[in-house]
mmCIF file of C-alpha atoms and ligand atoms in Angstrom:
data_model
loop_
_atom_site.group_PDB
_atom_site.id
_atom_site.type_symbol
_atom_site.label_atom_id
_atom_site.label_comp_id
_atom_site.label_asym_id
_atom_site.label_seq_id
_atom_site.Cartn_x
_atom_site.Cartn_y
_atom_site.Cartn_z
ATOM 1 C CA MET C 1 -10.779 18.113 43.850
ATOM 2 C CA THR C 2 -11.770 16.407 40.575
ATOM 3 C CA GLN C 3 -12.892 12.632 41.097
ATOM 4 C CA ARG C 4 -10.384 10.316 39.537
ATOM 5 C CA LEU C 5 -11.804 7.925 37.061
ATOM 6 C CA PRO C 6 -10.275 4.257 36.733
ATOM 7 C CA ALA C 7 -9.927 3.134 33.099
ATOM 8 C CA THR C 8 -8.327 0.459 30.994
ATOM 9 C CA LEU C 9 -5.899 1.284 28.398
ATOM 10 C CA ILE C 10 -4.977 -0.939 25.622
ATOM 11 C CA ALA C 11 -2.540 0.218 23.330
ATOM 12 C CA GLY C 12 -3.040 -2.291 20.680
ATOM 13 C CA ASP C 13 -1.100 -3.198 17.551
ATOM 14 C CA GLY C 14 0.938 -1.740 14.551
ATOM 15 C CA ILE C 15 0.361 2.094 14.972
ATOM 16 C CA GLY C 16 -1.627 1.469 18.240
ATOM 17 C CA PRO C 17 0.989 2.369 20.848
ATOM 18 C CA GLU C 18 2.079 5.344 18.723
ATOM 19 C CA ILE C 19 -1.349 7.017 18.442
ATOM 20 C CA VAL C 20 -2.151 6.001 22.247
ATOM 21 C CA ASP C 21 0.929 7.799 23.041
ATOM 22 C CA ALA C 22 -0.476 10.942 21.315
ATOM 23 C CA THR C 23 -3.773 10.794 23.014
ATOM 24 C CA LEU C 24 -2.408 10.167 26.444
ATOM 25 C CA ALA C 25 -0.179 13.467 26.056
ATOM 26 C CA ALA C 26 -3.232 15.227 25.033
ATOM 27 C CA LEU C 27 -5.325 13.927 27.714
ATOM 28 C CA GLU C 28 -2.505 14.756 30.200
ATOM 29 C CA ALA C 29 -2.294 18.242 29.073
ATOM 30 C CA LEU C 30 -6.398 18.578 29.591
ATOM 31 C CA GLN C 31 -5.587 17.373 33.060
ATOM 32 C CA ALA C 32 -8.279 14.540 32.421
ATOM 33 C CA PRO C 33 -8.731 12.561 35.650
ATOM 34 C CA PHE C 34 -8.332 8.851 34.189
ATOM 35 C CA ASP C 35 -6.178 6.431 36.214
ATOM 36 C CA TRP C 36 -5.195 4.047 33.704
ATOM 37 C CA ASP C 37 -4.753 0.546 34.064
ATOM 38 C CA HIS C 38 -2.405 -0.571 31.145
ATOM 39 C CA GLN C 39 -3.461 -4.007 29.599
ATOM 40 C CA ALA C 40 -2.653 -5.971 26.422
ATOM 41 C CA ALA C 41 -4.953 -7.442 23.670
ATOM 42 C CA GLY C 42 -4.618 -8.403 20.112
ATOM 43 C CA LEU C 43 -1.163 -9.698 18.630
ATOM 44 C CA ALA C 44 0.309 -7.744 21.785
ATOM 45 C CA GLY C 45 -1.855 -10.050 24.148
ATOM 46 C CA VAL C 46 -0.389 -13.015 22.210
ATOM 47 C CA LYS C 47 2.932 -11.788 22.864
ATOM 48 C CA ALA C 48 2.625 -10.882 26.295
ATOM 49 C CA ALA C 49 0.250 -13.564 27.620
ATOM 50 C CA GLY C 50 -0.176 -16.053 24.947
ATOM 51 C CA ASP C 51 -3.751 -14.847 24.497
ATOM 52 C CA PRO C 52 -5.226 -12.365 22.044
ATOM 53 C CA LEU C 53 -7.694 -11.279 24.916
ATOM 54 C CA PRO C 54 -6.005 -12.339 28.224
ATOM 55 C CA PRO C 55 -8.189 -12.917 31.454
ATOM 56 C CA ALA C 56 -6.431 -9.880 33.030
ATOM 57 C CA THR C 57 -7.553 -7.631 30.419
ATOM 58 C CA LEU C 58 -11.247 -8.698 30.664
ATOM 59 C CA ASP C 59 -10.938 -8.424 34.487
ATOM 60 C CA SER C 60 -9.822 -4.746 34.272
ATOM 61 C CA ILE C 61 -12.630 -3.814 32.141
ATOM 62 C CA ARG C 62 -15.049 -5.609 34.255
ATOM 63 C CA ARG C 63 -13.787 -3.314 37.173
ATOM 64 C CA THR C 64 -13.433 -0.107 35.513
ATOM 65 C CA ARG C 65 -16.256 -0.352 33.021
ATOM 66 C CA LEU C 66 -14.490 2.082 30.946
ATOM 67 C CA ALA C 67 -11.599 1.692 28.131
ATOM 68 C CA LEU C 68 -9.701 3.472 25.355
ATOM 69 C CA LYS C 69 -8.160 0.875 23.079
ATOM 70 C CA GLY C 70 -5.746 0.919 20.138
ATOM 71 C CA PRO C 71 -6.606 -0.962 17.167
ATOM 72 C CA LEU C 72 -6.031 -4.895 17.463
ATOM 73 C CA GLU C 73 -4.725 -6.926 14.657
ATOM 74 C CA THR C 74 -6.919 -10.002 13.554
ATOM 75 C CA PRO C 75 -5.650 -12.627 11.052
ATOM 76 C CA SER C 76 -7.507 -12.937 7.919
ATOM 77 C CA GLY C 77 -8.922 -16.397 7.096
ATOM 78 C CA GLY C 78 -7.509 -18.570 9.564
ATOM 79 C CA GLY C 79 -5.886 -17.620 13.117
ATOM 80 C CA TYR C 80 -7.752 -16.539 16.080
ATOM 81 C CA ARG C 81 -10.981 -14.790 16.360
ATOM 82 C CA SER C 82 -11.228 -10.880 16.339
ATOM 83 C CA SER C 83 -10.679 -9.889 19.861
ATOM 84 C CA ASN C 84 -12.696 -6.437 18.923
ATOM 85 C CA VAL C 85 -15.792 -8.945 18.348
ATOM 86 C CA ARG C 86 -15.068 -10.788 21.650
ATOM 87 C CA LEU C 87 -14.715 -7.784 23.775
ATOM 88 C CA ARG C 88 -18.057 -6.481 22.396
ATOM 89 C CA GLU C 89 -19.472 -9.849 23.252
ATOM 90 C CA ALA C 90 -18.136 -10.038 26.615
ATOM 91 C CA PHE C 91 -19.460 -6.585 27.689
ATOM 92 C CA GLN C 92 -22.452 -6.838 25.555
ATOM 93 C CA LEU C 93 -21.318 -3.695 23.900
ATOM 94 C CA TYR C 94 -24.338 -3.687 21.697
ATOM 95 C CA ALA C 95 -24.278 -0.278 20.142
ATOM 96 C CA ASN C 96 -21.406 1.317 18.040
ATOM 97 C CA LEU C 97 -21.681 4.946 17.464
ATOM 98 C CA ARG C 98 -19.483 6.433 14.873
ATOM 99 C CA PRO C 99 -19.823 10.123 14.068
ATOM 100 C CA ALA C 100 -18.399 11.542 11.055
ATOM 101 C CA LEU C 101 -17.770 15.384 11.105
ATOM 102 C CA THR C 102 -15.990 17.557 8.797
ATOM 103 C CA ILE C 103 -12.870 18.932 10.518
ATOM 104 C CA VAL C 104 -10.691 19.529 7.954
ATOM 105 C CA PRO C 105 -12.455 21.709 5.224
ATOM 106 C CA GLY C 106 -11.552 21.639 1.461
ATOM 107 C CA GLY C 107 -11.902 18.010 1.038
ATOM 108 C CA ARG C 108 -14.071 16.296 -1.497
ATOM 109 C CA PHE C 109 -17.228 16.985 0.658
ATOM 110 C CA ASP C 110 -17.605 19.896 3.036
ATOM 111 C CA ASN C 111 -19.797 20.427 6.135
ATOM 112 C CA ILE C 112 -20.308 16.686 6.738
ATOM 113 C CA ASP C 113 -22.197 15.860 10.104
ATOM 114 C CA LEU C 114 -23.426 12.369 10.109
ATOM 115 C CA VAL C 115 -23.531 9.719 12.673
ATOM 116 C CA VAL C 116 -23.681 6.021 11.949
ATOM 117 C CA VAL C 117 -25.276 3.823 14.824
ATOM 118 C CA ARG C 118 -24.470 0.187 14.190
ATOM 119 C CA GLU C 119 -25.643 -2.933 15.837
ATOM 120 C CA ASN C 120 -22.744 -4.488 17.280
ATOM 121 C CA LEU C 121 -23.577 -8.212 18.493
ATOM 122 C CA GLU C 122 -25.930 -9.659 15.974
ATOM 123 C CA GLY C 123 -26.288 -10.331 12.391
ATOM 124 C CA LEU C 124 -23.619 -12.170 10.410
ATOM 125 C CA TYR C 125 -20.700 -11.540 12.795
ATOM 126 C CA ILE C 126 -21.946 -14.063 15.368
ATOM 127 C CA GLY C 127 -19.333 -16.337 13.833
ATOM 128 C CA HIS C 128 -21.292 -19.195 12.916
ATOM 129 C CA GLU C 129 -19.381 -20.280 9.984
ATOM 130 C CA HIS C 130 -18.320 -23.463 8.348
ATOM 131 C CA TYR C 131 -16.940 -25.325 5.391
ATOM 132 C CA VAL C 132 -18.225 -28.488 3.849
ATOM 133 C CA GLN C 133 -15.986 -30.754 2.040
ATOM 134 C CA ILE C 134 -16.902 -32.149 -1.333
ATOM 135 C CA ASP C 135 -14.521 -34.780 -2.569
ATOM 136 C CA ASP C 136 -10.950 -33.949 -1.892
ATOM 137 C CA ASP C 137 -11.863 -30.243 -1.552
ATOM 138 C CA PRO C 138 -12.099 -29.411 2.211
ATOM 139 C CA HIS C 139 -13.191 -26.010 1.414
ATOM 140 C CA ALA C 140 -15.812 -26.742 -1.643
ATOM 141 C CA VAL C 141 -18.738 -24.833 0.383
ATOM 142 C CA ALA C 142 -18.724 -22.040 2.728
ATOM 143 C CA MET C 143 -21.542 -21.266 5.093
ATOM 144 C CA ALA C 144 -22.731 -18.397 7.347
ATOM 145 C CA THR C 145 -25.444 -17.878 9.605
ATOM 146 C CA GLY C 146 -26.728 -14.756 10.704
ATOM 147 C CA ILE C 147 -28.852 -14.121 13.583
ATOM 148 C CA ASN C 148 -30.987 -10.781 14.385
ATOM 149 C CA THR C 149 -33.359 -10.895 17.568
ATOM 150 C CA ARG C 150 -36.318 -8.653 17.943
ATOM 151 C CA ALA C 151 -34.887 -7.878 21.534
ATOM 152 C CA GLY C 152 -31.402 -7.194 20.082
ATOM 153 C CA SER C 153 -32.803 -4.989 17.401
ATOM 154 C CA ARG C 154 -35.037 -3.138 19.808
ATOM 155 C CA ARG C 155 -32.364 -2.308 22.217
ATOM 156 C CA LEU C 156 -30.127 -0.962 19.430
ATOM 157 C CA LEU C 157 -32.820 0.992 17.954
ATOM 158 C CA GLU C 158 -33.899 2.409 21.201
ATOM 159 C CA PHE C 159 -30.370 3.598 22.028
ATOM 160 C CA ALA C 160 -30.183 5.364 18.516
ATOM 161 C CA PHE C 161 -33.547 7.141 18.712
ATOM 162 C CA GLN C 162 -32.869 8.062 22.359
ATOM 163 C CA HIS C 163 -29.290 9.516 21.128
ATOM 164 C CA ALA C 164 -31.141 11.183 17.904
ATOM 165 C CA VAL C 165 -33.623 13.100 20.352
ATOM 166 C CA ALA C 166 -30.485 13.950 23.063
ATOM 167 C CA THR C 167 -28.384 15.262 20.297
ATOM 168 C CA GLY C 168 -31.127 16.992 18.199
ATOM 169 C CA ARG C 169 -30.858 15.112 14.985
ATOM 170 C CA LYS C 170 -33.470 15.820 12.584
ATOM 171 C CA LYS C 171 -33.896 12.690 10.720
ATOM 172 C CA VAL C 172 -33.028 8.969 11.144
ATOM 173 C CA SER C 173 -32.721 6.707 8.401
ATOM 174 C CA ILE C 174 -32.874 2.887 8.882
ATOM 175 C CA VAL C 175 -30.463 1.168 6.603
ATOM 176 C CA HIS C 176 -31.720 -2.615 5.461
ATOM 177 C CA LYS C 177 -31.783 -5.206 2.743
ATOM 178 C CA ALA C 178 -35.295 -6.345 3.385
ATOM 179 C CA ASN C 179 -36.322 -6.839 0.074
ATOM 180 C CA ILE C 180 -33.643 -9.649 -0.208
ATOM 181 C CA MET C 181 -33.029 -10.615 3.515
ATOM 182 C CA LYS C 182 -36.498 -10.619 4.276
ATOM 183 C CA ALA C 183 -36.109 -12.497 7.530
ATOM 184 C CA LEU C 184 -32.545 -11.249 8.795
ATOM 185 C CA THR C 185 -32.819 -7.455 8.049
ATOM 186 C CA GLY C 186 -36.579 -7.344 7.866
ATOM 187 C CA ILE C 187 -36.789 -7.942 11.733
ATOM 188 C CA PHE C 188 -34.711 -4.914 12.177
ATOM 189 C CA LEU C 189 -36.674 -2.588 9.659
ATOM 190 C CA GLU C 190 -39.915 -3.900 11.179
ATOM 191 C CA THR C 191 -38.941 -3.418 14.704
ATOM 192 C CA GLY C 192 -37.722 0.075 13.867
ATOM 193 C CA LEU C 193 -40.742 1.122 12.309
ATOM 194 C CA GLU C 194 -42.805 -0.219 15.325
ATOM 195 C CA LEU C 195 -40.674 1.476 17.806
ATOM 196 C CA TYR C 196 -40.830 4.753 15.956
ATOM 197 C CA GLU C 197 -44.718 4.807 15.805
ATOM 198 C CA ARG C 198 -45.023 3.942 19.371
ATOM 199 C CA LYS C 199 -42.691 6.169 21.147
ATOM 200 C CA TYR C 200 -40.923 8.577 18.919
ATOM 201 C CA LYS C 201 -43.153 9.893 16.157
ATOM 202 C CA GLY C 202 -42.797 13.574 15.774
ATOM 203 C CA LYS C 203 -39.573 13.658 17.608
ATOM 204 C CA PHE C 204 -37.482 13.461 14.284
ATOM 205 C CA GLU C 205 -38.438 12.517 10.853
ATOM 206 C CA LEU C 206 -37.983 8.405 10.164
ATOM 207 C CA ASP C 207 -36.636 7.450 6.538
ATOM 208 C CA THR C 208 -35.973 3.866 5.358
ATOM 209 C CA VAL C 209 -33.308 3.131 2.739
ATOM 210 C CA ILE C 210 -31.803 0.016 1.185
ATOM 211 C CA ILE C 211 -28.156 -0.432 1.614
ATOM 212 C CA ASP C 212 -26.943 -0.245 -1.913
ATOM 213 C CA ALA C 213 -29.062 2.846 -2.635
ATOM 214 C CA CYS C 214 -27.893 4.377 0.704
ATOM 215 C CA ALA C 215 -24.036 3.804 -0.414
ATOM 216 C CA MET C 216 -24.998 5.594 -3.910
ATOM 217 C CA LYS C 217 -26.896 8.272 -2.125
ATOM 218 C CA LEU C 218 -24.130 9.086 0.542
ATOM 219 C CA VAL C 219 -21.446 9.577 -2.343
ATOM 220 C CA LEU C 220 -23.874 11.536 -4.386
ATOM 221 C CA ASN C 221 -25.455 13.713 -1.708
ATOM 222 C CA PRO C 222 -24.191 12.972 1.816
ATOM 223 C CA TRP C 223 -26.099 15.970 3.168
ATOM 224 C CA GLN C 224 -29.537 14.186 2.784
ATOM 225 C CA PHE C 225 -28.697 11.970 5.751
ATOM 226 C CA ASP C 226 -28.347 12.676 9.329
ATOM 227 C CA MET C 227 -28.209 9.580 11.223
ATOM 228 C CA LEU C 228 -27.879 6.104 9.863
ATOM 229 C CA VAL C 229 -28.876 3.189 12.086
ATOM 230 C CA THR C 230 -28.328 -0.478 10.658
ATOM 231 C CA THR C 231 -27.614 -3.884 11.286
ATOM 232 C CA ASN C 232 -23.906 -5.086 12.033
ATOM 233 C CA LEU C 233 -22.326 -6.024 8.465
ATOM 234 C CA PHE C 234 -23.745 -2.737 6.894
ATOM 235 C CA GLY C 235 -22.944 -0.579 9.605
ATOM 236 C CA ASP C 236 -19.219 -1.737 9.250
ATOM 237 C CA ILE C 237 -19.192 -0.986 5.686
ATOM 238 C CA LEU C 238 -21.317 2.366 5.898
ATOM 239 C CA SER C 239 -19.112 3.615 8.815
ATOM 240 C CA ASP C 240 -15.992 3.401 6.754
ATOM 241 C CA LEU C 241 -17.812 4.850 3.810
ATOM 242 C CA VAL C 242 -18.730 8.039 5.829
ATOM 243 C CA ALA C 243 -15.284 8.108 7.180
ATOM 244 C CA GLY C 244 -13.968 8.768 3.760
ATOM 245 C CA LEU C 245 -16.497 11.800 3.347
ATOM 246 C CA VAL C 246 -14.423 13.358 6.060
ATOM 247 C CA GLY C 247 -10.910 12.738 4.953
ATOM 248 C CA GLY C 248 -10.463 9.125 5.877
ATOM 249 C CA LEU C 249 -10.001 6.699 8.683
ATOM 250 C CA GLY C 250 -7.664 9.005 10.434
ATOM 251 C CA MET C 251 -10.502 11.154 11.295
ATOM 252 C CA ALA C 252 -13.061 8.614 12.409
ATOM 253 C CA PRO C 253 -13.852 7.773 16.018
ATOM 254 C CA GLY C 254 -16.045 5.068 17.348
ATOM 255 C CA ALA C 255 -17.548 4.198 20.526
ATOM 256 C CA ASN C 256 -18.614 0.639 21.719
ATOM 257 C CA ILE C 257 -21.475 1.161 24.217
ATOM 258 C CA GLY C 258 -23.337 -1.324 26.410
ATOM 259 C CA ALA C 259 -25.019 -1.911 29.751
ATOM 260 C CA ASP C 260 -21.972 -3.133 31.404
ATOM 261 C CA ALA C 261 -19.121 -0.880 29.867
ATOM 262 C CA ALA C 262 -18.016 1.433 27.149
ATOM 263 C CA ILE C 263 -14.994 1.162 24.961
ATOM 264 C CA PHE C 264 -13.464 3.685 22.724
ATOM 265 C CA GLU C 265 -11.402 3.372 19.855
ATOM 266 C CA ALA C 266 -10.578 4.581 16.168
ATOM 267 C CA VAL C 267 -12.634 2.954 13.480
ATOM 268 C CA HIS C 268 -9.307 2.261 11.544
ATOM 269 C CA GLY C 269 -7.216 -0.779 12.164
ATOM 270 C CA SER C 270 -3.572 -1.216 13.135
ATOM 271 C CA ALA C 271 -2.270 0.101 9.718
ATOM 272 C CA PRO C 272 0.756 -2.562 9.492
ATOM 273 C CA ASP C 273 2.105 -0.373 6.199
ATOM 274 C CA ILE C 274 2.921 2.493 8.265
ATOM 275 C CA ALA C 275 3.561 1.109 11.729
ATOM 276 C CA GLY C 276 6.664 2.268 13.699
ATOM 277 C CA LYS C 277 7.162 5.090 10.985
ATOM 278 C CA GLY C 278 5.929 7.695 13.222
ATOM 279 C CA ILE C 279 3.708 9.169 10.575
ATOM 280 C CA ALA C 280 0.041 7.794 11.766
ATOM 281 C CA ASN C 281 -2.593 10.371 12.224
ATOM 282 C CA PRO C 282 -3.654 10.189 15.950
ATOM 283 C CA THR C 283 -6.827 12.467 15.259
ATOM 284 C CA ALA C 284 -9.338 9.394 15.289
ATOM 285 C CA LEU C 285 -8.256 8.169 18.527
ATOM 286 C CA LEU C 286 -8.233 11.807 19.855
ATOM 287 C CA LEU C 287 -11.527 12.322 18.698
ATOM 288 C CA ALA C 288 -12.566 8.754 20.607
ATOM 289 C CA ALA C 289 -11.020 10.080 23.573
ATOM 290 C CA ALA C 290 -13.165 13.420 23.410
ATOM 291 C CA MET C 291 -16.301 10.861 23.008
ATOM 292 C CA MET C 292 -15.167 9.158 26.275
ATOM 293 C CA LEU C 293 -14.884 12.513 28.003
ATOM 294 C CA ASP C 294 -18.338 13.050 26.933
ATOM 295 C CA HIS C 295 -19.455 9.785 28.254
ATOM 296 C CA VAL C 296 -18.216 10.501 31.683
ATOM 297 C CA ARG C 297 -19.586 13.777 31.383
ATOM 298 C CA LEU C 298 -16.413 15.784 31.188
ATOM 299 C CA THR C 299 -18.182 17.644 28.403
ATOM 300 C CA GLU C 300 -16.062 20.694 28.815
ATOM 301 C CA LYS C 301 -12.668 18.880 28.440
ATOM 302 C CA ALA C 302 -14.037 17.130 25.487
ATOM 303 C CA THR C 303 -14.647 20.457 23.779
ATOM 304 C CA GLN C 304 -11.634 21.729 24.748
ATOM 305 C CA LEU C 305 -9.970 18.912 23.101
ATOM 306 C CA ARG C 306 -12.030 19.215 19.817
ATOM 307 C CA ARG C 307 -11.331 22.708 19.509
ATOM 308 C CA ALA C 308 -7.606 22.241 20.142
ATOM 309 C CA LEU C 309 -7.810 19.658 17.444
ATOM 310 C CA HIS C 310 -9.484 22.055 15.160
ATOM 311 C CA ALA C 311 -6.934 24.897 15.769
ATOM 312 C CA THR C 312 -4.039 22.631 15.140
ATOM 313 C CA LEU C 313 -5.220 21.072 12.030
ATOM 314 C CA ASN C 314 -6.822 24.301 10.471
ATOM 315 C CA ILE C 315 -5.133 27.278 12.026
ATOM 316 C CA ASP C 316 -1.551 26.082 12.449
ATOM 317 C CA GLY C 317 -1.929 23.862 9.460
ATOM 318 C CA VAL C 318 -0.193 20.990 11.303
ATOM 319 C CA ARG C 319 -1.109 17.841 9.494
ATOM 320 C CA THR C 320 -0.038 14.245 9.059
ATOM 321 C CA GLY C 321 0.527 12.781 5.674
ATOM 322 C CA ASP C 322 -2.714 11.151 5.182
ATOM 323 C CA LEU C 323 -4.199 14.669 5.281
ATOM 324 C CA GLY C 324 -1.692 16.007 2.617
ATOM 325 C CA GLY C 325 0.568 17.325 5.355
ATOM 326 C CA SER C 326 4.245 16.415 6.371
ATOM 327 C CA ALA C 327 4.208 16.478 10.204
ATOM 328 C CA SER C 328 5.071 13.307 12.048
ATOM 329 C CA THR C 329 2.813 11.912 14.711
ATOM 330 C CA MET C 330 4.957 13.597 17.334
ATOM 331 C CA ALA C 331 5.236 16.909 15.834
ATOM 332 C CA PHE C 332 1.316 17.161 15.506
ATOM 333 C CA THR C 333 1.107 15.895 19.023
ATOM 334 C CA GLN C 334 3.427 18.586 20.180
ATOM 335 C CA ALA C 335 1.759 21.301 18.422
ATOM 336 C CA LEU C 336 -1.785 19.599 19.896
ATOM 337 C CA VAL C 337 -0.578 19.993 23.464
ATOM 338 C CA SER C 338 0.643 23.624 23.002
ATOM 339 C CA ARG C 339 -2.779 24.671 21.752
ATOM 340 C CA ILE C 340 -4.553 22.915 24.739
ATOM 341 C CA ARG C 341 -2.008 24.344 27.344
ATOM 342 C CA ASN C 342 -2.329 27.939 25.581
ATOM 343 C CA ALA C 343 -6.133 27.789 25.248
HETATM 344 P P1 NAI D 1 -6.432 -0.270 8.484
HETATM 345 O O1 NAI D 1 -7.595 0.630 8.762
HETATM 346 O O2 NAI D 1 -5.314 -0.633 9.437
HETATM 347 O O3 NAI D 1 -5.560 0.551 7.358
HETATM 348 C C1 NAI D 1 -6.233 0.888 6.113
HETATM 349 C C2 NAI D 1 -5.479 2.006 5.300
HETATM 350 O O4 NAI D 1 -5.604 3.253 5.930
HETATM 351 C C3 NAI D 1 -3.946 1.799 5.342
HETATM 352 O O5 NAI D 1 -3.265 2.363 4.160
HETATM 353 C C4 NAI D 1 -3.327 2.568 6.580
HETATM 354 O O6 NAI D 1 -1.995 2.942 6.376
HETATM 355 C C5 NAI D 1 -4.192 3.590 6.616
HETATM 356 N N1 NAI D 1 -4.523 4.099 7.886
HETATM 357 C C6 NAI D 1 -5.306 3.855 8.930
HETATM 358 N N2 NAI D 1 -5.435 4.357 9.945
HETATM 359 C C7 NAI D 1 -4.479 5.321 9.782
HETATM 360 C C8 NAI D 1 -3.936 6.654 10.879
HETATM 361 N N3 NAI D 1 -4.338 6.624 11.836
HETATM 362 N N4 NAI D 1 -3.098 7.532 9.936
HETATM 363 C C9 NAI D 1 -2.752 7.128 8.691
HETATM 364 N N5 NAI D 1 -3.106 6.345 8.004
HETATM 365 C C10 NAI D 1 -3.923 5.338 8.756
HETATM 366 O O7 NAI D 1 -6.973 -1.454 7.690
HETATM 367 P P2 NAI D 1 -6.474 -2.814 7.366
HETATM 368 O O8 NAI D 1 -5.165 -2.574 6.645
HETATM 369 O O9 NAI D 1 -7.538 -3.574 6.735
HETATM 370 O O10 NAI D 1 -6.453 -3.565 8.598
HETATM 371 C C11 NAI D 1 -5.228 -3.717 9.368
HETATM 372 C C12 NAI D 1 -5.307 -4.693 10.673
HETATM 373 O O11 NAI D 1 -6.219 -3.825 11.860
HETATM 374 C C13 NAI D 1 -6.182 -6.035 10.496
HETATM 375 O O12 NAI D 1 -5.496 -7.262 11.345
HETATM 376 C C14 NAI D 1 -7.691 -5.751 10.871
HETATM 377 O O13 NAI D 1 -8.271 -6.790 11.460
HETATM 378 C C15 NAI D 1 -7.258 -4.860 11.966
HETATM 379 N N6 NAI D 1 -8.545 -3.852 12.312
HETATM 380 C C16 NAI D 1 -8.805 -3.478 13.674
HETATM 381 C C17 NAI D 1 -9.716 -2.788 13.924
HETATM 382 C C18 NAI D 1 -9.782 -2.305 15.433
HETATM 383 O O14 NAI D 1 -9.058 -2.689 16.223
HETATM 384 N N7 NAI D 1 -10.977 -1.782 15.649
HETATM 385 C C19 NAI D 1 -10.596 -2.261 13.041
HETATM 386 C C20 NAI D 1 -10.217 -2.390 11.667
HETATM 387 C C21 NAI D 1 -9.213 -3.447 11.241
#
């Protein structure tokens, strides 16, 4: 009998419950052996337990060390701090892995196969921000501190380089802005170059590129890149950019990986503009579930899920609105489940 795997499930906000339901249906059809512990976070956490990251949710992940998560709403400007950022901090999920692979051909760019590895805990995301009042304007000056450490950079770069070797990547590009933020992003660049020379030279080609040039090059000729490894804020922006190369946020999965736990999610947010309409594309979360299956070494089921997605989208031509189709989330899910069952 297959070993059961306890895992935490956070449905999340906005379209979260809709795409999580779709993903659960696919995982059930695959007979994936997860025992789900349902927990709340984000706005749903506030409604259920008065807390965007309730202690019960943290306890659950502490126990399972594995979670699948729908998007969590974060108020802009004021309000509570992002539960996503807090989850990453609580479990030291220092690596954010975001693959971008063309699944639906015929878009603006074909045959994209890129991966962005983003440092997830440091940089300008540490939340050391404040305003300075001048005269009667309390928001006259805004200040933020970024912190990157040699140790934090090294563990992320080590993760990225190991992943590059394990997955046969030919080239890794360190993305930085060390010409301007000489200390903050210089330390990341310097650590990467040193680590490559010491341990990885010859295992893949190493390249360095400045963030602004990288953004332009990705749009002009994305095939020149293979893996991009970068600091927190640049990684956040670049992973949405590469999601755009493969058909948009509806197609982009992400994994947050650390020493104590791994949390799998879609790159996109709660999409409040389409929440409750039954039209969200669940593909990104489904691809995140495939990454989760890979992570627990159920690679055959991961492959089965990716194949069924490919067939549903490209052979059956069942697509949601964001991909130019007209299928509802439910119709797409039904088509996917029958592909899985009839494989
Ligand atoms: P968003 O990613 O939710 O939406 C951007 C655009 O993409 C919208 O037009 C939306 O309808 C569309 N979209 C996103 N996912 C889609 C899907 N699966 N199918 C079809 N269309 C889709 O970004 P936005 O509006 O900036 O953020 C909304 C909320 O989500 C905010 O509170 C933000 O903080 C939160 N957020 C949460 C994330 C997470 O939990 N990992 C990540 C990013 C944002």
